[in-house]
Amino acid sequence: MVTNSVTQSANDDYPLLQSYHHSSESLPSKKKVLGIAILAVFTVIITDSITSKHIQSTFQSFLEWTANNLLVGFFAYIAVYALATILFVPGSILTLGGGFIFGHAAGSLWVGVLIGSGAVFIGASLGAIGSFLVGRYLVRDWVENFLVQKYPLVRALDGAIEQKGFHIFLLFRLSPIIPFNAIDYIAGVTAISLQDYTRALFGILPGAVVYCFIGASAGNLADGQNAANGDRVFTIASIGTFS
């Protein structure tokens, strides 16, 4: 009886998250298997970012290819950025590299920054929406037991998210309180609607413009990737999210 009372009390404190317990019980086995597979990919990515950094090298090769195939590369860049976001890969290297590529290809710094920022925004937004859906329907257990526990601020604001979700997540996007990739998945287990979550993605733009400007101002692609300690950002952002 005491245990049941405590459980009921916890559910009353966080009404917007309690639906998780019901949905997880009815989650089809195929979705659970897919969720486990996604978590395995996350583990491989964070391990690689600390050790061999093959993903980082792959990004560098991809950016070089994009620079030599601008038209097709623009759309490929958006697709890769979206996939990287879903797979929990920090996008600093892609953002800085994109700023350099599009900045120099446009022949004008600010036109290039505009194009690069647009590509980053589209790719990051598609990836963020994908992460939101994955977090809500496939890996909700992991998000609830790991990410939400790591960032208790989300629980503290749980009651306000249903009414002011757009404003809260817009502020999250504009601040470094919670890493970009973590916000995507955490949002999936809150009461924010997909519509409000999508509108709040405009908070990505200021950071995208700054990173693209830094990349476009670099003398070469290597400088663009190393600007603002890009290599360290990749690793630190990953460790900060998973530690």
PDB file of N, CA and C in Angstrom, residues 12 17-18 50 84 89 91 124 132 153 162-163 166 181 183-184 197-198 207 217 232:
ATOM      1  N   ASP A  12       1.076  12.028  -9.639  1.00  0.00           N
ATOM      2  CA  ASP A  12       0.356  13.279  -9.452  1.00  0.00           C
ATOM      3  C   ASP A  12       1.278  14.473  -9.593  1.00  0.00           C
ATOM      4  N   LEU A  17       4.100  13.360 -17.601  1.00  0.00           N
ATOM      5  CA  LEU A  17       5.033  12.299 -17.936  1.00  0.00           C
ATOM      6  C   LEU A  17       4.487  10.924 -17.567  1.00  0.00           C
ATOM      7  N   GLN A  18       3.400  10.874 -16.776  1.00  0.00           N
ATOM      8  CA  GLN A  18       2.918   9.602 -16.278  1.00  0.00           C
ATOM      9  C   GLN A  18       2.371   8.699 -17.375  1.00  0.00           C
ATOM     10  N   ILE A  50      35.199   9.664 -28.729  1.00  0.00           N
ATOM     11  CA  ILE A  50      36.223   9.735 -27.696  1.00  0.00           C
ATOM     12  C   ILE A  50      37.506   9.037 -28.132  1.00  0.00           C
ATOM     13  N   ALA A  84      22.583  12.965 -38.843  1.00  0.00           N
ATOM     14  CA  ALA A  84      23.525  13.129 -37.732  1.00  0.00           C
ATOM     15  C   ALA A  84      22.810  13.600 -36.472  1.00  0.00           C
ATOM     16  N   VAL A  89      24.798  12.811 -33.068  1.00  0.00           N
ATOM     17  CA  VAL A  89      26.124  13.302 -33.410  1.00  0.00           C
ATOM     18  C   VAL A  89      26.114  14.826 -33.339  1.00  0.00           C
ATOM     19  N   GLY A  91      26.613  18.571 -34.162  1.00  0.00           N
ATOM     20  CA  GLY A  91      26.742  19.100 -35.516  1.00  0.00           C
ATOM     21  C   GLY A  91      27.722  20.232 -35.694  1.00  0.00           C
ATOM     22  N   ALA A 124      18.970  20.606 -39.476  1.00  0.00           N
ATOM     23  CA  ALA A 124      18.822  20.459 -38.025  1.00  0.00           C
ATOM     24  C   ALA A 124      17.357  20.325 -37.634  1.00  0.00           C
ATOM     25  N   PHE A 132      12.562  13.932 -32.061  1.00  0.00           N
ATOM     26  CA  PHE A 132      11.368  14.104 -31.229  1.00  0.00           C
ATOM     27  C   PHE A 132      10.454  12.886 -31.342  1.00  0.00           C
ATOM     28  N   LEU A 153      15.645  19.979 -14.639  1.00  0.00           N
ATOM     29  CA  LEU A 153      14.919  21.202 -14.958  1.00  0.00           C
ATOM     30  C   LEU A 153      13.658  20.893 -15.763  1.00  0.00           C
ATOM     31  N   GLU A 162       2.822  22.122 -20.871  1.00  0.00           N
ATOM     32  CA  GLU A 162       1.577  21.910 -21.605  1.00  0.00           C
ATOM     33  C   GLU A 162       0.969  23.225 -22.068  1.00  0.00           C
ATOM     34  N   GLN A 163       1.095  24.271 -21.236  1.00  0.00           N
ATOM     35  CA  GLN A 163       0.515  25.568 -21.561  1.00  0.00           C
ATOM     36  C   GLN A 163       1.483  26.482 -22.299  1.00  0.00           C
ATOM     37  N   PHE A 166       5.866  26.104 -26.234  1.00  0.00           N
ATOM     38  CA  PHE A 166       6.575  26.824 -27.292  1.00  0.00           C
ATOM     39  C   PHE A 166       7.604  27.778 -26.703  1.00  0.00           C
ATOM     40  N   ASN A 181      21.021  18.090 -29.040  1.00  0.00           N
ATOM     41  CA  ASN A 181      20.494  16.749 -29.321  1.00  0.00           C
ATOM     42  C   ASN A 181      19.650  16.227 -28.171  1.00  0.00           C
ATOM     43  N   ILE A 183      17.801  17.992 -26.095  1.00  0.00           N
ATOM     44  CA  ILE A 183      16.501  18.666 -26.096  1.00  0.00           C
ATOM     45  C   ILE A 183      15.537  17.960 -27.044  1.00  0.00           C
ATOM     46  N   ASP A 184      16.049  17.538 -28.200  1.00  0.00           N
ATOM     47  CA  ASP A 184      15.198  16.893 -29.203  1.00  0.00           C
ATOM     48  C   ASP A 184      14.486  15.681 -28.620  1.00  0.00           C
ATOM     49  N   TYR A 197       6.538  22.438 -30.824  1.00  0.00           N
ATOM     50  CA  TYR A 197       7.945  22.047 -30.839  1.00  0.00           C
ATOM     51  C   TYR A 197       8.607  22.496 -32.138  1.00  0.00           C
ATOM     52  N   THR A 198       7.912  22.312 -33.244  1.00  0.00           N
ATOM     53  CA  THR A 198       8.448  22.701 -34.554  1.00  0.00           C
ATOM     54  C   THR A 198       8.621  24.214 -34.638  1.00  0.00           C
ATOM     55  N   GLY A 207      22.350  30.604 -33.387  1.00  0.00           N
ATOM     56  CA  GLY A 207      23.564  29.799 -33.273  1.00  0.00           C
ATOM     57  C   GLY A 207      24.069  29.334 -34.622  1.00  0.00           C
ATOM     58  N   SER A 217      34.428  32.590 -42.432  1.00  0.00           N
ATOM     59  CA  SER A 217      35.549  33.521 -42.253  1.00  0.00           C
ATOM     60  C   SER A 217      36.892  32.813 -42.246  1.00  0.00           C
ATOM     61  N   ARG A 232      37.204  19.941 -30.219  1.00  0.00           N
ATOM     62  CA  ARG A 232      36.861  19.754 -28.818  1.00  0.00           C
ATOM     63  C   ARG A 232      35.353  19.841 -28.611  1.00  0.00           C
TER      64      ARG A 232
END
